Coordinates of C-alpha atoms in Angstrom, one line a residue:
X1 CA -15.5 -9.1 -1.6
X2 CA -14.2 -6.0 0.1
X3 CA -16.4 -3.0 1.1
X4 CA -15.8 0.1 1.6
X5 CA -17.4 2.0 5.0
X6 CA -15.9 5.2 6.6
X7 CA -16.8 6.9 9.8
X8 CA -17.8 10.1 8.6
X9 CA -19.0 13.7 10.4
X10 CA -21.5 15.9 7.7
X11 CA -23.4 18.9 8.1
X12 CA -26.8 18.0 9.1
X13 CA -29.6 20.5 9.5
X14 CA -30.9 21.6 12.5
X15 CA -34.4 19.6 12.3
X16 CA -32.7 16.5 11.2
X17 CA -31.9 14.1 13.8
X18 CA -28.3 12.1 13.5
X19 CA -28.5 8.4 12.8
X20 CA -27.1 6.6 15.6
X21 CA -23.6 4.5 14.9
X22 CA -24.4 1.0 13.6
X23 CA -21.6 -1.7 13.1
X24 CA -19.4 -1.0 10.5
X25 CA -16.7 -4.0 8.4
X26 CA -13.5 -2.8 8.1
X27 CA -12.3 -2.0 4.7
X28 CA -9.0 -4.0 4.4
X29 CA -6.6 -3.2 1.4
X30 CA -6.1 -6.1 -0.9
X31 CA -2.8 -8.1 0.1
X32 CA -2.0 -8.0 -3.4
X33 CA -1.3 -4.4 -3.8
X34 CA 2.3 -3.3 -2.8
X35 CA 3.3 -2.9 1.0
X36 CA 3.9 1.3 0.3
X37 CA 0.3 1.4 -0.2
X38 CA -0.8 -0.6 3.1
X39 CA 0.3 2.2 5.0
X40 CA -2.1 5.0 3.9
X41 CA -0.6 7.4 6.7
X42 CA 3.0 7.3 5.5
X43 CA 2.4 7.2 2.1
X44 CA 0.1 10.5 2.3
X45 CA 2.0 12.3 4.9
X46 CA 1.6 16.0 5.1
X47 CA 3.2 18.2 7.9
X48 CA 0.6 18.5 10.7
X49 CA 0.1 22.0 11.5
X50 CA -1.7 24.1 14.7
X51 CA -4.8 25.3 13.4
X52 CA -4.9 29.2 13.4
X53 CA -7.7 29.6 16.0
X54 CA -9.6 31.5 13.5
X55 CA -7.4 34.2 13.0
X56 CA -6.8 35.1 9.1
X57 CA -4.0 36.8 9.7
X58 CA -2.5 34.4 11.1
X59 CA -2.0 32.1 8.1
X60 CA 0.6 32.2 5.8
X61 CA 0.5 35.1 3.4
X62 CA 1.5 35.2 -0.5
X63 CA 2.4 38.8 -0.4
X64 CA 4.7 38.5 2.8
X65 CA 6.4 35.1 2.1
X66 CA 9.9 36.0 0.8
X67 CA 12.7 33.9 -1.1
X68 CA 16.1 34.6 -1.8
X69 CA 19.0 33.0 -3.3
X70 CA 20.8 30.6 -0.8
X71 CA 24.0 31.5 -2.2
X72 CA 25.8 34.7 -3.7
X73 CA 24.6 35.9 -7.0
X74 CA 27.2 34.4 -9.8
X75 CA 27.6 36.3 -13.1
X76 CA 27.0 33.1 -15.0
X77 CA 25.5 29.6 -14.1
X78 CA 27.0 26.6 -15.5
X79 CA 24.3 24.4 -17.5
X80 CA 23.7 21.2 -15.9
X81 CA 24.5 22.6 -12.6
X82 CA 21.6 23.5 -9.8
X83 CA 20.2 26.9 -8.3
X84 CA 19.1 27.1 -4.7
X85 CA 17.1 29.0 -3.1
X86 CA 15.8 29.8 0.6
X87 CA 11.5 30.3 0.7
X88 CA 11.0 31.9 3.9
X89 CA 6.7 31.8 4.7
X90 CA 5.1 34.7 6.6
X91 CA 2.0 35.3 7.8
X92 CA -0.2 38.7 6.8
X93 CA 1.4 40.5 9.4
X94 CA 4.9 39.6 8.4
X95 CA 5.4 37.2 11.2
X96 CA 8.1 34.5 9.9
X97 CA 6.0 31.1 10.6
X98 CA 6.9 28.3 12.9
X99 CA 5.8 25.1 11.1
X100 CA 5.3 24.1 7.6
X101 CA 3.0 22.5 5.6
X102 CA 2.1 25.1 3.0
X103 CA 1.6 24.0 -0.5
X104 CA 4.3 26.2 -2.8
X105 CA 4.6 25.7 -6.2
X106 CA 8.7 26.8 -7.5
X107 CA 9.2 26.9 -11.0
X108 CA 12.2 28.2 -13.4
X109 CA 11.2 29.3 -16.0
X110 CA 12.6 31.2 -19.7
X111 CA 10.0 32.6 -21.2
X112 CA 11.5 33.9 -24.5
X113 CA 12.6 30.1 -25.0
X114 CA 9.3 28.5 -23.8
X115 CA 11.0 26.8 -21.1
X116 CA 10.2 25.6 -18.1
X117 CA 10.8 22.9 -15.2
X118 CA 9.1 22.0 -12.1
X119 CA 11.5 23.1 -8.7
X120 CA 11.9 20.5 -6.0
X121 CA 10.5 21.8 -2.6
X122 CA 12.2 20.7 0.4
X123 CA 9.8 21.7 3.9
X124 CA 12.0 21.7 6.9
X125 CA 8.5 21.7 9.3
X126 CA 9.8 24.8 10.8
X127 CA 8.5 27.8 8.3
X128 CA 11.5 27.4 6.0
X129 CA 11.7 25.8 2.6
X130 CA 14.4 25.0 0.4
X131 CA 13.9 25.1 -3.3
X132 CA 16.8 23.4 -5.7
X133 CA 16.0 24.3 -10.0
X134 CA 18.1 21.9 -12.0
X135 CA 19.3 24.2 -15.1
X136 CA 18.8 22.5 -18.1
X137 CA 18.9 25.2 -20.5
X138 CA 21.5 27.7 -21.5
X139 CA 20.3 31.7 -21.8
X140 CA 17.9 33.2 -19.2
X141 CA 16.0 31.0 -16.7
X142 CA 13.7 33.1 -13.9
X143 CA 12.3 31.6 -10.3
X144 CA 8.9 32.3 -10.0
X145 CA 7.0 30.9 -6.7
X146 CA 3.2 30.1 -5.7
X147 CA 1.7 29.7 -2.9
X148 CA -0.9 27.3 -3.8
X149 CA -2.4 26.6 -0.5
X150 CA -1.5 28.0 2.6
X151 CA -0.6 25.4 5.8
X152 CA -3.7 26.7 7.3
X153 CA -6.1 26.0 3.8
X154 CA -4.1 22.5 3.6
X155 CA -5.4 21.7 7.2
X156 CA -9.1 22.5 6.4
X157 CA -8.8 20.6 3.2
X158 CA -6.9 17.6 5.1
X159 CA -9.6 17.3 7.8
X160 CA -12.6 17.0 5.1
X161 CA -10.6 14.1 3.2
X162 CA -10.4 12.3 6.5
X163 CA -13.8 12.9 7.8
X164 CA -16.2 13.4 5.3
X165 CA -17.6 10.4 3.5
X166 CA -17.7 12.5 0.3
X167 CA -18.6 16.0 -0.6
X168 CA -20.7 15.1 -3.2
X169 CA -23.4 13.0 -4.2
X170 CA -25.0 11.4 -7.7
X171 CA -28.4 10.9 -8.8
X172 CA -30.0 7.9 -10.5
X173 CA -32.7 7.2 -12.7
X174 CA -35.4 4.2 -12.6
X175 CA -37.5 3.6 -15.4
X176 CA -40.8 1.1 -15.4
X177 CA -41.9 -0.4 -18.5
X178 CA -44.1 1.9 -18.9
X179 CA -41.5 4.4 -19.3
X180 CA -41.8 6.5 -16.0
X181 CA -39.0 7.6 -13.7
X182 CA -38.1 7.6 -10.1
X183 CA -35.3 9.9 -9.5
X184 CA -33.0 9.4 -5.6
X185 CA -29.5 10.3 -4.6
X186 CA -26.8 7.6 -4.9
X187 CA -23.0 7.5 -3.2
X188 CA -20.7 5.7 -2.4
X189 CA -22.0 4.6 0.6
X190 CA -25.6 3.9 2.0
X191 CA -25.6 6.0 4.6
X192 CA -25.0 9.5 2.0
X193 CA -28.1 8.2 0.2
X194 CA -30.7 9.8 2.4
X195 CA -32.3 6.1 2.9
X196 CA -30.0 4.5 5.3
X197 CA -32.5 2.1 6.2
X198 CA -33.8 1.2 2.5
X199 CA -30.9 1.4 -0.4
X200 CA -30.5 -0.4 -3.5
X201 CA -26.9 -2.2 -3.6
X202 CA -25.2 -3.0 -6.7
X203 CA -22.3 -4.6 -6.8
X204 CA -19.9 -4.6 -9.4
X205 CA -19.1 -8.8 -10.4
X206 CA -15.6 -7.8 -11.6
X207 CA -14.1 -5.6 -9.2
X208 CA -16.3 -6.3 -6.4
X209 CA -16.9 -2.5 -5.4
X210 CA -19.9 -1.5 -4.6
X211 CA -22.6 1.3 -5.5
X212 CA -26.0 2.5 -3.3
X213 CA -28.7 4.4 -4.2
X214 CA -31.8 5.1 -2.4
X215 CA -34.7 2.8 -3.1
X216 CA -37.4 4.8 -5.8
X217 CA -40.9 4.8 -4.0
X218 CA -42.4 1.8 -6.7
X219 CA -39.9 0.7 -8.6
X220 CA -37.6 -2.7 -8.1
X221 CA -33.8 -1.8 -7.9
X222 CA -33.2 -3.5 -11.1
X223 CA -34.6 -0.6 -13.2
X224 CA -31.5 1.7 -12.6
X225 CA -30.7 3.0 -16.0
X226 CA -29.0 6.5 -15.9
X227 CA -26.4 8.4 -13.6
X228 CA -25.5 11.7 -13.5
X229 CA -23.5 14.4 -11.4
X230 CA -25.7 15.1 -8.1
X231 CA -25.0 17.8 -5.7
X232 CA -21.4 19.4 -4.6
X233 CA -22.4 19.8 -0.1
X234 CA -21.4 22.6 1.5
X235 CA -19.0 21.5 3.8
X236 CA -16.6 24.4 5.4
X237 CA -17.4 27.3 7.4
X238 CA -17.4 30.7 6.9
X239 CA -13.6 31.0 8.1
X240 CA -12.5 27.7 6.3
X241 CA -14.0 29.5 3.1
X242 CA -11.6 32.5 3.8
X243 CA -8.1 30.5 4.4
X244 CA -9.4 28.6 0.8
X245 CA -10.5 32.2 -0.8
X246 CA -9.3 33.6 -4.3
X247 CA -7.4 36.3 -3.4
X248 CA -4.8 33.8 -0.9
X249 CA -4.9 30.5 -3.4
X250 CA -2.7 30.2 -6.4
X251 CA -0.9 33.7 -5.9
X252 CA 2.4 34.5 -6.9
X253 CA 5.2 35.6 -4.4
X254 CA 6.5 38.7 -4.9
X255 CA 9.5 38.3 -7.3
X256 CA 12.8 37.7 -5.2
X257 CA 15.2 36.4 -7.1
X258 CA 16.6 38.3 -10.3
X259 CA 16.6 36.3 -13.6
X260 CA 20.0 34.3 -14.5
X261 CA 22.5 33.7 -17.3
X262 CA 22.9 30.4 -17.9
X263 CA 26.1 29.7 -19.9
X264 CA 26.7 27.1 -23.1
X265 CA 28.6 24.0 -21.8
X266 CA 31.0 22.5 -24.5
X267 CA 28.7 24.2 -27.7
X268 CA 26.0 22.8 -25.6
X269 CA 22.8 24.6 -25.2
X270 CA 20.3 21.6 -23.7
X271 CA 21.0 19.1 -21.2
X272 CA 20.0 16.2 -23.5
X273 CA 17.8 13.4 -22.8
X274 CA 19.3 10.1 -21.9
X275 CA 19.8 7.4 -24.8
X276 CA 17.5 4.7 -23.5
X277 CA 14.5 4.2 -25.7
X278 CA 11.4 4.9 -23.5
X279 CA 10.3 1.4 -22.4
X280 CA 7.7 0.4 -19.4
X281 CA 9.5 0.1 -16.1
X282 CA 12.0 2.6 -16.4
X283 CA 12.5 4.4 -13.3
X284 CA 10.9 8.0 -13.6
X285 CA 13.6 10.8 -12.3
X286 CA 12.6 13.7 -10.4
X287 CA 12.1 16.2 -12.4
X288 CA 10.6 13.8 -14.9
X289 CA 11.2 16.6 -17.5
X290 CA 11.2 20.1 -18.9
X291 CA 9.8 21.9 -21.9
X292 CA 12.2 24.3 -23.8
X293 CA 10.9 25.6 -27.4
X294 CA 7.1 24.3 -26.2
X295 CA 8.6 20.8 -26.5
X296 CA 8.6 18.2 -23.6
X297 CA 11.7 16.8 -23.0
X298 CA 12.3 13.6 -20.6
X299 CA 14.6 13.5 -18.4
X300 CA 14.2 9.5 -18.3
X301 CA 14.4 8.0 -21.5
X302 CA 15.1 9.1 -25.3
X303 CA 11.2 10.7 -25.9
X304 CA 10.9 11.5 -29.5
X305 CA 8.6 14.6 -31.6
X306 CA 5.7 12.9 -33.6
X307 CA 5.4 16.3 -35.2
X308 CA 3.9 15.1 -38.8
X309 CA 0.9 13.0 -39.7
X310 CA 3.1 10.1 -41.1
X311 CA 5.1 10.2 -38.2
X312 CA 2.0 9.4 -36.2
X313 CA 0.3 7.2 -38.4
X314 CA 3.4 5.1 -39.2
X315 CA 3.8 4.8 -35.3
X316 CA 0.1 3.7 -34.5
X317 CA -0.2 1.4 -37.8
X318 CA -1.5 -1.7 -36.4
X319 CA -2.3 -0.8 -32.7
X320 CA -5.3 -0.9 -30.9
X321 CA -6.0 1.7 -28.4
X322 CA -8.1 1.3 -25.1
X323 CA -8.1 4.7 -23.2
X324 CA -10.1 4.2 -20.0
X325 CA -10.6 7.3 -17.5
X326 CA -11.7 10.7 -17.1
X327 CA -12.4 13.9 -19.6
X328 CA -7.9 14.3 -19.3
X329 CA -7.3 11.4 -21.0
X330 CA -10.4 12.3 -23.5
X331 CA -8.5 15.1 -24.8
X332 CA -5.2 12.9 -25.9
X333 CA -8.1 10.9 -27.7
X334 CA -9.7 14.0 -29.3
X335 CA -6.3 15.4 -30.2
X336 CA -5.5 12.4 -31.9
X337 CA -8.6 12.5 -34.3
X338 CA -8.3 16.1 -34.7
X339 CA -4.6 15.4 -36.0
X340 CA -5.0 13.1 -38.3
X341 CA -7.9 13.4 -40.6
X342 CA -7.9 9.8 -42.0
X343 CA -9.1 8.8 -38.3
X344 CA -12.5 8.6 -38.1
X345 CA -14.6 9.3 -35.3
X346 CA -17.2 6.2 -35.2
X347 CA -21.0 7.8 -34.3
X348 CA -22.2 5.0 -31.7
X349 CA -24.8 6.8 -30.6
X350 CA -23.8 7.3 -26.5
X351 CA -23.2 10.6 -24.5
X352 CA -20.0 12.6 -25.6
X353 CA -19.4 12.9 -22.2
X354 CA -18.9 9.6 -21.2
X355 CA -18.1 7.6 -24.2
X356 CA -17.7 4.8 -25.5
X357 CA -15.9 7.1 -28.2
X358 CA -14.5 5.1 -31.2
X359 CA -12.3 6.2 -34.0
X360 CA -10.6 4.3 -37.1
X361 CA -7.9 4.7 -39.3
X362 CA -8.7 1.7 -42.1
X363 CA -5.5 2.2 -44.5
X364 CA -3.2 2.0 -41.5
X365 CA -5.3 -0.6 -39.0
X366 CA -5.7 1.7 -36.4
X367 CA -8.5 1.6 -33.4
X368 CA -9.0 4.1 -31.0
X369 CA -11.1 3.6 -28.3
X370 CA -11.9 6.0 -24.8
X371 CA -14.3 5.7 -22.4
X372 CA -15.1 7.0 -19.1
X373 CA -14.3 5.2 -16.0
X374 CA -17.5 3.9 -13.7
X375 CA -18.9 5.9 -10.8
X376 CA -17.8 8.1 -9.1
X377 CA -18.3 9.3 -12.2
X378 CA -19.4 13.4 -12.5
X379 CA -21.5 13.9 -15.5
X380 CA -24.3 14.5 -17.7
X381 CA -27.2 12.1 -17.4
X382 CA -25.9 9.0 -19.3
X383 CA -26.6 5.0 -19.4
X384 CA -25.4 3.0 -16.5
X385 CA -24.9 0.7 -19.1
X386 CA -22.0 2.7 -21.1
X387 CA -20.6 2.6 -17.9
X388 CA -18.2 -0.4 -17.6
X389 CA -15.7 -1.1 -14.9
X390 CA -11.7 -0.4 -15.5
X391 CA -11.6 -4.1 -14.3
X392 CA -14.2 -5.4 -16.6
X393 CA -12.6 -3.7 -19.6
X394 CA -8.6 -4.8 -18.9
X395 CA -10.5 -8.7 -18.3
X396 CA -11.9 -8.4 -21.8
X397 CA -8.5 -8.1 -23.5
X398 CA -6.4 -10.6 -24.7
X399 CA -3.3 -8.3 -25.1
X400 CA -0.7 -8.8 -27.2
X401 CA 2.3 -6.1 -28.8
X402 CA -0.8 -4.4 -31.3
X403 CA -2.8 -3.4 -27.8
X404 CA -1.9 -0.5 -25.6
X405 CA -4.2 0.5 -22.5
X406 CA -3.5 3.8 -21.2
X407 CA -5.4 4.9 -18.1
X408 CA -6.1 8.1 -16.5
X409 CA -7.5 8.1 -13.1
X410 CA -7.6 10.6 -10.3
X411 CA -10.2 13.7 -10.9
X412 CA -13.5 12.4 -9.6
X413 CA -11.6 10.9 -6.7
X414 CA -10.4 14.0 -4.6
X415 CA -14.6 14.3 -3.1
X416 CA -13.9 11.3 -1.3
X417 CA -11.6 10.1 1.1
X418 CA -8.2 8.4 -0.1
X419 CA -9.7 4.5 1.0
X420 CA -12.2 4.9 -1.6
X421 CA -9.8 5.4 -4.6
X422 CA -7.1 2.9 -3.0
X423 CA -10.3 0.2 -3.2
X424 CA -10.6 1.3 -6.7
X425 CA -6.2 0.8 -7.4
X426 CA -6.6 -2.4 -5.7
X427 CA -9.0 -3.9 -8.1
X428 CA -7.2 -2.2 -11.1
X429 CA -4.2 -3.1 -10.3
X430 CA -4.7 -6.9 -10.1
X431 CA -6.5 -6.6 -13.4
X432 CA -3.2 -4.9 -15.0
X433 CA -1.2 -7.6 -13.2
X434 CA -3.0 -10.2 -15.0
X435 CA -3.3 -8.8 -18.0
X436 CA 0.4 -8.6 -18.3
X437 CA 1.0 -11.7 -16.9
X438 CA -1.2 -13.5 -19.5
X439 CA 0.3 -11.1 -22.6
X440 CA 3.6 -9.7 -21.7
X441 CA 3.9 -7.8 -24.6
X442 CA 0.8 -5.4 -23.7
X443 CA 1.8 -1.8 -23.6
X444 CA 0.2 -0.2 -20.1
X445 CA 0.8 3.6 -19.9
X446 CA -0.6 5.4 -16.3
X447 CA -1.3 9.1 -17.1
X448 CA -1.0 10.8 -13.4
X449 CA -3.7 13.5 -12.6
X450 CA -3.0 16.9 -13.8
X451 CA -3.0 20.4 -11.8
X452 CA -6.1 22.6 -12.2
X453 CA -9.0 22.4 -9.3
X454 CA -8.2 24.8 -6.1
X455 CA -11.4 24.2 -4.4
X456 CA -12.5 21.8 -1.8
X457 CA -13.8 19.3 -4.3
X458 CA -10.6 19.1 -6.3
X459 CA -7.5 21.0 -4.8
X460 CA -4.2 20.1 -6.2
X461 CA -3.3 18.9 -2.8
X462 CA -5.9 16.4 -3.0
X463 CA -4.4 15.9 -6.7
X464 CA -0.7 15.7 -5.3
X465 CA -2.1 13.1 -2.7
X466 CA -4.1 10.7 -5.8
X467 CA -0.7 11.0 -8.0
X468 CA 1.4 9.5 -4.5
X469 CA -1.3 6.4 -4.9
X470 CA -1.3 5.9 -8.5
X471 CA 2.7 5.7 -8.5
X472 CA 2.9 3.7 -5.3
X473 CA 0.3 1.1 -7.1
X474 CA 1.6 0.6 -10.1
X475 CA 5.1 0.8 -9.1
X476 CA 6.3 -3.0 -9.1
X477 CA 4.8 -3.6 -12.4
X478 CA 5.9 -3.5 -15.8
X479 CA 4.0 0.1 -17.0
X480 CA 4.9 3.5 -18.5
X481 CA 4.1 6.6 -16.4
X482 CA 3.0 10.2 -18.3
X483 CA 3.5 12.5 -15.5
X484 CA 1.5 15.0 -16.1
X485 CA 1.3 16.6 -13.0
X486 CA 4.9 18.0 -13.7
X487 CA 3.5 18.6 -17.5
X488 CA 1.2 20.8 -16.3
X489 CA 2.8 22.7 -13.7
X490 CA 6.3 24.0 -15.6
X491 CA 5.6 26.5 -18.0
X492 CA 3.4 30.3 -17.2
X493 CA 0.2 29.2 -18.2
X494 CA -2.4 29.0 -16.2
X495 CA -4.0 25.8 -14.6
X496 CA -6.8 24.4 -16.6
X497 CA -8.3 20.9 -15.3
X498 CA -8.4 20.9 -18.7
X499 CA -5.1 21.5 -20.5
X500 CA -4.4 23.5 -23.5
X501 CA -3.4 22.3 -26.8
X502 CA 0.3 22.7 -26.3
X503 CA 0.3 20.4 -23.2
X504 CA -2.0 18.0 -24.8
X505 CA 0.1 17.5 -27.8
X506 CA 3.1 17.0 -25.7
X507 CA 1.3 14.2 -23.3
X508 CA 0.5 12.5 -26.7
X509 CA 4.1 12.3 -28.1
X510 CA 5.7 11.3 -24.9
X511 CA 2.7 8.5 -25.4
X512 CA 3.5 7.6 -28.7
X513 CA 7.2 7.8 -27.6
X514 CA 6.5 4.7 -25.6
X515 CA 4.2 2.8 -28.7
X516 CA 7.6 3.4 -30.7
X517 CA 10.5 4.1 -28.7
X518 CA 12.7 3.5 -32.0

């Protein structure tokens, strides 16, 4: 079995005294995931930055960052062709920078078409980005460009992912037959539980992981029967809390780059998708897509519009669906039932909030199934019971070409450091592996992690950094990817951990669109 133990560095108060160092084992990454995701320090690289030796104004400034076209203005663009652009970051006294490592986010957008597409953001290290917007549209298409997180904030948020154990913790609830309850922190880890010396382990029999809470003052360890969300730590200091403020995170630049004409190329108005059907393995482009008219169109395979009832039940007839992660992929199940009235939400009598959620369509011989992923899970008191392992659920299925699994993992992952989820991947991914291997015909779809969080608990960068180890894991097997990072983050709306409608309903057709690719 593998366990997970981190060095770590917390705040502490000033009466406690630290716990000296004890012998630690080694977490070691399963030799069956792929080598990209051995090497946690090249997959997750990030341009190291000086730190700012605690002057604000030293770090890189939204409203003095400039772009400008990398080329002379044209009249006319030619559709299909590329706009470049130069990003130029400044600090709040106008002061060009000397290294990178800002986190910008380019768009182009045309907002009286609803279109939209993610731009690719090349960081020369030296204070000088390139931005390249493929122009898939004809009409007008405007740069807009956010600076998400400043080099400075990326630093503060880098050096908690390596050195904190988590920023959180969870709380557990013993019962005793009589019915009274012990309440004590659980992590991760024994040493965040407060009771270093006297912890309740549980480990889980099909992934392996394991879970600690503190021991209750009577009761046995066995009578653990309720998690819920514990406390968020404070972790940064007053300065850290300024470079990661409001008024410098997710703030446009100021507009340097006047909209563009796009011209029609032969009577065409749209780049079109390509003609293969969207099938599991196909190799995801970059950008993956882009919406015009509110509708998502892949840029990898032939995704199709589910844009009627029949069209959705006549695609599900006969399909069993497992959704297994966080409150993201929830909403593709909710928007589902609140699509089609003939599906039925089943009452089984759990927390909302965790699931297990059911839903059937008898005519048709649909099944619809979400439920939450197991700790680190944040959330309302529920059973620890309801709350299954990914890897227990995949080794329950037999598979088959009625039985799509779609997972969604990522959100309650960015409070820890990056071992913790790739411990998680390892055991999930063997579990898709064999599930796969036993029933080739299985559909397996990963949704990525969507934008939305800008704090310390759940920046995008830690996001961007979760996305990096759900591709790399998955990326030698036989799945279907929803990116919807780049769903997320191409249109002027703003960034909601939980997406609007719009995006939803575009994640579930570009689902579907794999379920029935003809």
């Amino acid at each position: 079995p593998q366990i997970l133990y981190i060095r770590v560095s917390w705040p502490v108060e000033q009466s406690m005294v630290p716990l000296p160092p004890r012998p630690c084992p080694t977490y070691k990454p399963s030799g069956s995931l792929p080598k990209e995701l051995l090497d946690l320090t090249h997959l997750l690289h990030w341009p190291s930055t000086p730190g700012d030796a605690g002057d604000l104004l030293a770090s890189t400034s939204p409203q003095t960052s400039t772009y400008h076209l990398r080329d002379p203005s044209q009249a006319s663009y030619t559709l299909g062709g590329y706009l470049e652009a130069i990003l130029i970051a400044r600090d709040h006294q106008g002061r060009p920078k000397t290294c990178g490592g800002d986190l910008f986010r380019a768009q182009l957008l045309g907002p009286h078409l609803k279109a939209g597409v993610p731009g690719d953001i090349q960081d020369l290290e030296n204070g000088t980005y390139l931005l390249s917007f493929p122009l898939l549209w004809a009409g007008q298409a405007q740069v807009q460009v956010r600076l998400i997180h400043s080099s400075e904030a990326v630093g503060v948020l880098r050096g908690i992912w390596r050195d904190q154990w988590a920023t959180v913790d969870f709380t557990g609830y013993f019962r005793g037959p009589t019915g009274y309850e012990e309440i004590v922190t659980c992590n991760v880890n024994p040493l965040l539980t407060g009771e270093e010396e006297s912890t309740c382990h549980y480990r889980d029999e099909d992934s392996g992981e394991l879970w600690f809470c503190a021991r209750p003052p009577t009761l046995p360890c066995d009578t653990l029967v309720g998690h819920s969300s514990g406390h968020y730590w404070n972790v940064t200091t007053p300065h850290e809390e300024a470079l990661l403020a409001w008024n410098v995170t997710d703030k446009a630049l100021p507009q340097g780059i006047s909209p563009i004409w796009v011209a029609e190329e032969s009577n065409k108005s749209l780049v079109p998708s390509p003609q293969q059907p969207c099938r599991p393995g196909i190799p995801g482009p970059k950008p993956s897509g882009f919406y015009h008219q509110g509708v998502w169109h892949s840029l990898s395979c032939s995704s199709r519009s589910f844009s009627t009832v029949d069209s959705i039940l006549g695609c599900l007839a006969g399909h069993v669906i497992h959704m297994i992660g966080d409150s993201t992929l929830r909403q593709w199940w909710e928007h589902l039932c609140d699509t089609v009235p003939s599906l039925k939400p089943m009452d089984l009598h759990t927390t909302y909030q965790t699931g297990p959620l059911m839903a059937v369509e008898t005519a048709q011989g649909i099944v619809l199934h979400w439920r939450a992923h197991r700790w680190p899970l944040r959330s309302l008191r529920t059973p620890v019971a309801s709350l299954h392992s990914v890897v227990r659920e995949l080794g329950g299925l037999a598979g088959g070409p009625h039985t799509v699994v779609v997972l969604g993992l990522g959100a309650h992952f960015t409070t820890f450091p990056p071992s913790v989820f790739v411990q998680r991947l390892t055991g999930i991914r063997a579990a898709v592996a064999a599930l796969l291997a036993r029933e080739p015909h299985t559909l397996v779809v990963i949704k990525l992690a969507n934008t939305g969080y800008k704090s310390v608990y759940g920046s995008d960068w830690f996001t961007l950094q979760v996305n990096r180890l759900l591709r790399a894991a998955f990326a030698d097997l036989r799945v279907a990817f929803v990116d919807a990072w780049e769903m997320t983050s191409s249109l002027a709306l703003p960034d909601q951990i939980h997406p609007g409608r719009l995006i939803v309903h575009n994640e579930v057709n570009f689902l579907l669109s794999f379920i029935c690719p003809t």
